[in-house]
Amino acid sequence: MSFIDYYQALGITKSATDKDIKAAYRKMARKYHPDVNPNDKDAQKKFQEINEANEVLSDPEKRKKYDQYGKDWKHADQFQEARQSHQRQQQQQPWGQQDFGGDDYSDFFSSMFGRGKQRQANFKGQDFNAELRLNLRDVYTSQKQTLTVNGKNIRLTIPAGIENGQTIKITGHGGPGMQGGPAGDLYIKFAIANDPEFKRVGNDLYKTVEIELQTAVLGGEITVNTLSGKVKLKVNPETQNGTKVKLKGKGFPVYKKESHFGDLYISYLVKIPTGLTDKQKELFKQIFEPGK
């Protein structure tokens, strides 16, 4: 992955305050959001860069490391440890054999990894972060998808039941390692959109179903849609508005547990008839006011 100037990605300078960073991120995120730019790969790439930049610059500790080490900021702790070890070794050598590098980072990096040194340190490559947006029904069953990250196609299996906000790691698909070190990893965060018919809470689903007044009073049978198909339900006589029934095993699949499902909870909404004729109104009066 080519080096991303986080300040340039957000359109700010190194002197930007936390408030400036937050405002710039919001502006850029709105401009390049996938919902605003559907099927635009360039906008999607830019959106990922903006999120990565905001994640680093909005964190004081990460920003400090980035300002000091640039593209190698994630290895800051390793470099510091290696530098201290190098200095201890130099101090143990006779005075005439000591090799004092420059004070800045580039001099130290050259002294640690440059030609003629016996010791080399291997560092893992940069980790990448991406977001995958799906609908609730998309993750009801396991599926395979091909993602393009940094110009490379990655085929992965998305297990059924994955949750909104959940992150999975794809080992070795991050940035290249340094000095022969292993490649970084790819972290994919899932954004699962709400469904207009079903509400998901953990592995359970909730749904509201309208029933006719006649069915609620006298009882009957209705057909209900579930994510696994249609089912018939028996409605008991004198069912009250808001009554809940549970359909065991008709909820959402449990993540990485085959054949395990949550439950589906149905709430009845009694539909009040409208546009009644005078005769129908009179009949209702006779029912609810039998003494008159």
mmCIF file of C-alpha atoms in Angstrom:
data_model
loop_
_atom_site.group_PDB
_atom_site.id
_atom_site.type_symbol
_atom_site.label_atom_id
_atom_site.label_comp_id
_atom_site.label_asym_id
_atom_site.label_seq_id
_atom_site.Cartn_x
_atom_site.Cartn_y
_atom_site.Cartn_z
ATOM 1 C CA MET A 1 0.000 0.000 0.000
ATOM 2 C CA SER A 2 1.401 3.403 -0.979
ATOM 3 C CA PHE A 3 2.003 5.918 1.784
ATOM 4 C CA ILE A 4 -1.068 8.002 2.682
ATOM 5 C CA ASP A 5 -0.461 11.506 3.963
ATOM 6 C CA TYR A 6 -3.196 11.635 6.588
ATOM 7 C CA TYR A 7 -3.149 15.424 6.792
ATOM 8 C CA GLN A 8 -3.460 15.731 3.032
ATOM 9 C CA ALA A 9 -6.252 13.115 2.984
ATOM 10 C CA LEU A 10 -8.342 15.323 5.289
ATOM 11 C CA GLY A 11 -7.255 18.569 3.654
ATOM 12 C CA ILE A 12 -5.661 19.992 6.817
ATOM 13 C CA THR A 13 -2.207 21.049 8.021
ATOM 14 C CA LYS A 14 -0.069 19.594 10.800
ATOM 15 C CA SER A 15 -1.089 22.487 13.044
ATOM 16 C CA ALA A 16 -4.764 21.452 12.893
ATOM 17 C CA THR A 17 -6.583 21.240 16.223
ATOM 18 C CA ASP A 18 -8.804 18.349 17.317
ATOM 19 C CA LYS A 19 -11.801 20.482 16.350
ATOM 20 C CA ASP A 20 -10.322 21.088 12.873
ATOM 21 C CA ILE A 21 -9.753 17.352 12.383
ATOM 22 C CA LYS A 22 -13.300 16.471 13.427
ATOM 23 C CA ALA A 23 -14.821 19.092 11.122
ATOM 24 C CA ALA A 24 -12.631 18.081 8.169
ATOM 25 C CA TYR A 25 -13.465 14.397 8.641
ATOM 26 C CA ARG A 26 -17.209 15.037 8.688
ATOM 27 C CA LYS A 27 -16.997 17.138 5.541
ATOM 28 C CA MET A 28 -14.885 14.618 3.614
ATOM 29 C CA ALA A 29 -16.868 11.600 4.861
ATOM 30 C CA ARG A 30 -20.117 13.115 3.599
ATOM 31 C CA LYS A 31 -18.535 13.823 0.222
ATOM 32 C CA TYR A 32 -17.102 10.350 -0.355
ATOM 33 C CA HIS A 33 -19.581 8.162 1.551
ATOM 34 C CA PRO A 34 -20.562 4.977 -0.398
ATOM 35 C CA ASP A 35 -24.245 5.890 -0.121
ATOM 36 C CA VAL A 36 -23.541 9.114 -2.009
ATOM 37 C CA ASN A 37 -21.213 7.443 -4.511
ATOM 38 C CA PRO A 38 -22.638 3.972 -5.253
ATOM 39 C CA ASN A 39 -20.405 1.694 -7.354
ATOM 40 C CA ASP A 40 -17.636 4.334 -7.393
ATOM 41 C CA LYS A 41 -14.419 2.459 -6.530
ATOM 42 C CA ASP A 42 -12.336 5.642 -6.401
ATOM 43 C CA ALA A 43 -14.751 7.212 -3.906
ATOM 44 C CA GLN A 44 -14.769 3.997 -1.865
ATOM 45 C CA LYS A 45 -10.955 4.016 -1.727
ATOM 46 C CA LYS A 46 -10.944 7.680 -0.730
ATOM 47 C CA PHE A 47 -13.552 6.981 1.970
ATOM 48 C CA GLN A 48 -11.320 4.261 3.441
ATOM 49 C CA GLU A 49 -8.328 6.622 3.421
ATOM 50 C CA ILE A 50 -10.366 9.323 5.183
ATOM 51 C CA ASN A 51 -11.470 6.895 7.913
ATOM 52 C CA GLU A 52 -7.915 5.662 8.379
ATOM 53 C CA ALA A 53 -6.621 9.233 8.609
ATOM 54 C CA ASN A 54 -9.273 10.226 11.146
ATOM 55 C CA GLU A 55 -8.615 7.136 13.261
ATOM 56 C CA VAL A 56 -4.941 8.092 13.604
ATOM 57 C CA LEU A 57 -5.080 11.902 13.821
ATOM 58 C CA SER A 58 -7.994 11.983 16.288
ATOM 59 C CA ASP A 59 -5.983 9.835 18.719
ATOM 60 C CA PRO A 60 -3.301 11.987 20.438
ATOM 61 C CA GLU A 61 -0.914 9.067 21.010
ATOM 62 C CA LYS A 62 -1.209 7.736 17.458
ATOM 63 C CA ARG A 63 -0.894 11.222 16.014
ATOM 64 C CA LYS A 64 2.316 11.840 17.973
ATOM 65 C CA LYS A 65 3.847 8.626 16.600
ATOM 66 C CA TYR A 66 2.675 9.446 13.078
ATOM 67 C CA ASP A 67 4.185 12.938 13.225
ATOM 68 C CA GLN A 68 7.511 11.487 14.337
ATOM 69 C CA TYR A 69 7.779 8.339 12.237
ATOM 70 C CA GLY A 70 5.526 8.981 9.220
ATOM 71 C CA LYS A 71 4.583 5.849 7.301
ATOM 72 C CA ASP A 72 6.354 3.657 9.884
ATOM 73 C CA TRP A 73 4.416 5.070 12.862
ATOM 74 C CA LYS A 74 2.890 1.689 13.737
ATOM 75 C CA HIS A 75 6.383 0.373 14.444
ATOM 76 C CA ALA A 76 7.294 3.260 16.753
ATOM 77 C CA ASP A 77 7.449 1.130 19.911
ATOM 78 C CA GLN A 78 9.547 -1.512 18.152
ATOM 79 C CA PHE A 79 11.934 1.116 16.805
ATOM 80 C CA GLN A 80 12.335 2.667 20.241
ATOM 81 C CA GLU A 81 13.050 -0.704 21.808
ATOM 82 C CA ALA A 82 15.529 -1.595 19.059
ATOM 83 C CA ARG A 83 17.222 1.789 19.386
ATOM 84 C CA GLN A 84 17.655 1.408 23.134
ATOM 85 C CA SER A 85 19.079 -2.076 22.659
ATOM 86 C CA HIS A 86 21.445 -0.741 20.019
ATOM 87 C CA GLN A 87 22.629 2.022 22.344
ATOM 88 C CA ARG A 88 23.236 -0.453 25.168
ATOM 89 C CA GLN A 89 25.377 -2.575 22.851
ATOM 90 C CA GLN A 90 27.358 0.491 21.767
ATOM 91 C CA GLN A 91 27.997 1.447 25.391
ATOM 92 C CA GLN A 92 29.464 -2.006 26.076
ATOM 93 C CA GLN A 93 32.008 -1.620 23.255
ATOM 94 C CA PRO A 94 35.428 0.025 23.735
ATOM 95 C CA TRP A 95 35.258 3.811 23.278
ATOM 96 C CA GLY A 96 37.053 3.771 19.964
ATOM 97 C CA GLN A 97 34.679 1.236 18.446
ATOM 98 C CA GLN A 98 31.448 3.018 19.289
ATOM 99 C CA ASP A 99 29.246 4.098 16.400
ATOM 100 C CA PHE A 100 26.992 7.008 17.277
ATOM 101 C CA GLY A 101 24.251 7.615 14.747
ATOM 102 C CA GLY A 102 22.392 10.905 14.315
ATOM 103 C CA ASP A 103 19.700 11.989 16.707
ATOM 104 C CA ASP A 104 16.856 11.988 14.205
ATOM 105 C CA TYR A 105 14.800 8.994 13.209
ATOM 106 C CA SER A 106 16.207 8.646 9.686
ATOM 107 C CA ASP A 107 19.803 8.441 10.961
ATOM 108 C CA PHE A 108 18.834 5.798 13.489
ATOM 109 C CA PHE A 109 16.927 3.813 10.896
ATOM 110 C CA SER A 110 19.954 3.858 8.601
ATOM 111 C CA SER A 111 22.277 2.822 11.415
ATOM 112 C CA MET A 112 20.037 -0.069 12.413
ATOM 113 C CA PHE A 113 19.203 -1.419 8.961
ATOM 114 C CA GLY A 114 21.858 0.030 6.675
ATOM 115 C CA ARG A 115 24.646 -1.803 4.871
ATOM 116 C CA GLY A 116 27.470 -3.197 6.922
ATOM 117 C CA LYS A 117 25.497 -3.880 10.094
ATOM 118 C CA GLN A 118 25.391 -7.386 11.430
ATOM 119 C CA ARG A 119 21.944 -7.094 12.979
ATOM 120 C CA GLN A 120 18.654 -6.685 11.136
ATOM 121 C CA ALA A 121 15.193 -6.301 12.637
ATOM 122 C CA ASN A 122 12.137 -7.644 10.832
ATOM 123 C CA PHE A 123 8.878 -5.741 11.213
ATOM 124 C CA LYS A 124 5.334 -6.670 10.360
ATOM 125 C CA GLY A 125 3.636 -4.659 7.607
ATOM 126 C CA GLN A 126 0.897 -2.111 8.168
ATOM 127 C CA ASP A 127 -2.587 -3.405 8.955
ATOM 128 C CA PHE A 128 -5.401 -2.305 6.639
ATOM 129 C CA ASN A 129 -8.960 -1.477 7.672
ATOM 130 C CA ALA A 130 -12.047 -1.705 5.469
ATOM 131 C CA GLU A 131 -15.813 -1.534 5.926
ATOM 132 C CA LEU A 132 -18.281 -3.850 4.198
ATOM 133 C CA ARG A 133 -21.905 -2.720 4.047
ATOM 134 C CA LEU A 134 -24.587 -5.424 3.825
ATOM 135 C CA ASN A 135 -28.302 -5.850 4.453
ATOM 136 C CA LEU A 136 -29.730 -7.980 7.260
ATOM 137 C CA ARG A 137 -31.006 -10.565 4.798
ATOM 138 C CA ASP A 138 -27.545 -10.801 3.202
ATOM 139 C CA VAL A 139 -26.095 -12.318 6.369
ATOM 140 C CA TYR A 140 -28.964 -14.699 7.098
ATOM 141 C CA THR A 141 -27.028 -17.331 5.131
ATOM 142 C CA SER A 142 -23.298 -17.768 4.602
ATOM 143 C CA GLN A 143 -22.038 -16.297 1.361
ATOM 144 C CA LYS A 144 -18.866 -15.749 -0.612
ATOM 145 C CA GLN A 145 -17.758 -12.330 -1.776
ATOM 146 C CA THR A 146 -14.791 -10.926 -3.632
ATOM 147 C CA LEU A 147 -13.396 -7.657 -2.283
ATOM 148 C CA THR A 148 -10.901 -5.406 -4.015
ATOM 149 C CA VAL A 149 -8.465 -3.969 -1.480
ATOM 150 C CA ASN A 150 -5.480 -1.944 -2.631
ATOM 151 C CA GLY A 151 -5.826 -3.325 -6.139
ATOM 152 C CA LYS A 152 -5.948 -6.964 -5.035
ATOM 153 C CA ASN A 153 -8.986 -9.243 -5.212
ATOM 154 C CA ILE A 154 -9.653 -11.098 -1.964
ATOM 155 C CA ARG A 155 -12.236 -13.868 -1.896
ATOM 156 C CA LEU A 156 -13.729 -14.538 1.509
ATOM 157 C CA THR A 157 -16.590 -16.441 3.075
ATOM 158 C CA ILE A 158 -18.931 -14.388 5.255
ATOM 159 C CA PRO A 159 -20.453 -16.670 7.924
ATOM 160 C CA ALA A 160 -24.180 -16.406 8.556
ATOM 161 C CA GLY A 161 -25.132 -14.491 11.678
ATOM 162 C CA ILE A 162 -22.347 -11.921 11.612
ATOM 163 C CA GLU A 163 -23.356 -8.834 13.603
ATOM 164 C CA ASN A 164 -23.390 -5.144 12.880
ATOM 165 C CA GLY A 165 -20.062 -3.631 13.918
ATOM 166 C CA GLN A 166 -18.309 -7.006 14.073
ATOM 167 C CA THR A 167 -14.760 -7.122 12.716
ATOM 168 C CA ILE A 168 -12.969 -10.087 11.176
ATOM 169 C CA LYS A 169 -9.261 -10.418 10.411
ATOM 170 C CA ILE A 170 -7.843 -11.647 7.096
ATOM 171 C CA THR A 171 -4.269 -12.626 7.906
ATOM 172 C CA GLY A 172 -1.501 -11.481 5.564
ATOM 173 C CA HIS A 173 -3.558 -9.154 3.367
ATOM 174 C CA GLY A 174 -2.246 -5.898 4.807
ATOM 175 C CA GLY A 175 0.838 -3.911 3.819
ATOM 176 C CA PRO A 176 4.164 -5.598 2.987
ATOM 177 C CA GLY A 177 6.549 -6.344 5.824
ATOM 178 C CA MET A 178 9.785 -4.486 6.416
ATOM 179 C CA GLN A 179 13.217 -6.058 6.230
ATOM 180 C CA GLY A 180 11.674 -9.434 5.364
ATOM 181 C CA GLY A 181 9.007 -9.259 8.052
ATOM 182 C CA PRO A 182 5.487 -10.691 7.571
ATOM 183 C CA ALA A 183 2.734 -8.785 5.781
ATOM 184 C CA GLY A 184 0.167 -6.947 7.860
ATOM 185 C CA ASP A 185 -3.435 -8.051 8.250
ATOM 186 C CA LEU A 186 -6.721 -6.820 6.823
ATOM 187 C CA TYR A 187 -9.490 -5.989 9.290
ATOM 188 C CA ILE A 188 -13.001 -5.872 7.820
ATOM 189 C CA LYS A 189 -15.734 -4.173 9.827
ATOM 190 C CA PHE A 190 -19.328 -5.071 8.923
ATOM 191 C CA ALA A 191 -22.071 -2.461 8.723
ATOM 192 C CA ILE A 192 -25.400 -4.332 8.657
ATOM 193 C CA ALA A 193 -28.336 -2.157 7.591
ATOM 194 C CA ASN A 194 -31.658 -2.413 9.427
ATOM 195 C CA ASP A 195 -34.495 -4.351 7.804
ATOM 196 C CA PRO A 196 -37.907 -2.689 7.330
ATOM 197 C CA GLU A 197 -39.761 -5.872 8.346
ATOM 198 C CA PHE A 198 -37.579 -7.437 11.035
ATOM 199 C CA LYS A 199 -35.738 -5.971 14.001
ATOM 200 C CA ARG A 200 -32.692 -7.920 15.144
ATOM 201 C CA VAL A 201 -31.638 -8.091 18.786
ATOM 202 C CA GLY A 202 -28.739 -10.497 19.156
ATOM 203 C CA ASN A 203 -29.939 -13.736 17.572
ATOM 204 C CA ASP A 204 -33.635 -12.984 18.030
ATOM 205 C CA LEU A 205 -35.915 -11.257 15.547
ATOM 206 C CA TYR A 206 -38.961 -9.096 16.256
ATOM 207 C CA LYS A 207 -41.828 -8.392 13.889
ATOM 208 C CA THR A 208 -45.244 -6.715 14.038
ATOM 209 C CA VAL A 209 -48.119 -8.419 12.200
ATOM 210 C CA GLU A 210 -51.538 -6.869 11.548
ATOM 211 C CA ILE A 211 -54.610 -9.035 12.121
ATOM 212 C CA GLU A 212 -58.237 -8.282 11.318
ATOM 213 C CA LEU A 213 -60.575 -7.401 14.145
ATOM 214 C CA GLN A 214 -62.741 -10.403 13.314
ATOM 215 C CA THR A 215 -59.733 -12.721 13.627
ATOM 216 C CA ALA A 216 -58.706 -11.145 16.919
ATOM 217 C CA VAL A 217 -62.218 -11.574 18.375
ATOM 218 C CA LEU A 218 -63.208 -14.954 16.979
ATOM 219 C CA GLY A 219 -59.798 -16.517 16.382
ATOM 220 C CA GLY A 220 -58.518 -17.984 13.149
ATOM 221 C CA GLU A 221 -55.432 -18.759 11.121
ATOM 222 C CA ILE A 222 -52.968 -16.359 9.476
ATOM 223 C CA THR A 223 -49.871 -16.724 7.303
ATOM 224 C CA VAL A 224 -46.699 -14.948 8.420
ATOM 225 C CA ASN A 225 -43.487 -14.297 6.499
ATOM 226 C CA THR A 226 -40.226 -15.329 8.179
ATOM 227 C CA LEU A 227 -36.688 -15.145 6.808
ATOM 228 C CA SER A 228 -36.831 -18.892 6.161
ATOM 229 C CA GLY A 229 -40.249 -18.883 4.460
ATOM 230 C CA LYS A 230 -43.956 -18.622 5.237
ATOM 231 C CA VAL A 231 -45.525 -20.196 8.325
ATOM 232 C CA LYS A 232 -49.158 -20.558 9.433
ATOM 233 C CA LEU A 233 -50.156 -19.360 12.884
ATOM 234 C CA LYS A 234 -53.276 -20.064 14.888
ATOM 235 C CA VAL A 235 -54.742 -16.936 16.490
ATOM 236 C CA ASN A 236 -56.668 -17.611 19.689
ATOM 237 C CA PRO A 237 -60.131 -16.076 20.182
ATOM 238 C CA GLU A 238 -60.204 -12.779 22.084
ATOM 239 C CA THR A 239 -56.592 -11.990 21.229
ATOM 240 C CA GLN A 240 -55.686 -8.559 22.596
ATOM 241 C CA ASN A 241 -53.853 -5.829 20.701
ATOM 242 C CA GLY A 242 -50.093 -6.105 21.390
ATOM 243 C CA THR A 243 -50.212 -9.836 22.194
ATOM 244 C CA LYS A 244 -46.815 -11.488 21.592
ATOM 245 C CA VAL A 245 -46.137 -15.029 20.397
ATOM 246 C CA LYS A 246 -42.778 -16.764 20.030
ATOM 247 C CA LEU A 247 -41.744 -18.871 17.048
ATOM 248 C CA LYS A 248 -38.876 -20.971 18.364
ATOM 249 C CA GLY A 249 -35.927 -21.370 16.013
ATOM 250 C CA LYS A 250 -37.277 -18.880 13.453
ATOM 251 C CA GLY A 251 -34.914 -16.101 14.442
ATOM 252 C CA PHE A 252 -31.406 -15.315 13.208
ATOM 253 C CA PRO A 253 -28.631 -17.893 12.791
ATOM 254 C CA VAL A 254 -26.032 -18.035 15.553
ATOM 255 C CA TYR A 255 -22.598 -16.956 14.296
ATOM 256 C CA LYS A 256 -20.428 -19.956 13.389
ATOM 257 C CA LYS A 257 -22.867 -22.422 15.007
ATOM 258 C CA GLU A 258 -24.483 -24.399 12.237
ATOM 259 C CA SER A 259 -28.186 -25.220 12.670
ATOM 260 C CA HIS A 260 -28.487 -22.959 15.743
ATOM 261 C CA PHE A 261 -31.031 -20.145 15.503
ATOM 262 C CA GLY A 262 -32.577 -17.567 17.757
ATOM 263 C CA ASP A 263 -36.344 -17.063 18.051
ATOM 264 C CA LEU A 264 -38.846 -14.875 16.215
ATOM 265 C CA TYR A 265 -41.223 -12.801 18.335
ATOM 266 C CA ILE A 266 -44.493 -11.730 16.707
ATOM 267 C CA SER A 267 -46.511 -8.794 18.076
ATOM 268 C CA TYR A 268 -50.135 -8.600 16.942
ATOM 269 C CA LEU A 269 -51.536 -5.264 15.856
ATOM 270 C CA VAL A 270 -55.328 -5.455 15.676
ATOM 271 C CA LYS A 271 -56.566 -3.621 12.604
ATOM 272 C CA ILE A 272 -59.611 -1.436 13.300
ATOM 273 C CA PRO A 273 -62.048 -1.405 10.339
ATOM 274 C CA THR A 274 -62.796 1.919 8.654
ATOM 275 C CA GLY A 275 -65.514 3.102 6.261
ATOM 276 C CA LEU A 276 -68.295 1.230 8.095
ATOM 277 C CA THR A 277 -71.871 1.545 6.833
ATOM 278 C CA ASP A 278 -74.662 2.658 9.124
ATOM 279 C CA LYS A 279 -75.879 -0.897 9.332
ATOM 280 C CA GLN A 280 -72.432 -2.164 10.339
ATOM 281 C CA LYS A 281 -72.153 0.529 12.991
ATOM 282 C CA GLU A 282 -75.552 -0.465 14.330
ATOM 283 C CA LEU A 283 -74.418 -4.075 14.584
ATOM 284 C CA PHE A 284 -71.381 -2.973 16.599
ATOM 285 C CA LYS A 285 -73.672 -1.056 18.931
ATOM 286 C CA GLN A 286 -75.751 -4.161 19.451
ATOM 287 C CA ILE A 287 -72.621 -6.139 20.293
ATOM 288 C CA PHE A 288 -71.107 -3.635 22.738
ATOM 289 C CA GLU A 289 -74.357 -2.254 24.123
ATOM 290 C CA PRO A 290 -76.528 -5.362 24.432
ATOM 291 C CA GLY A 291 -78.881 -3.787 26.995
ATOM 292 C CA LYS A 292 -80.085 -1.051 24.626
#
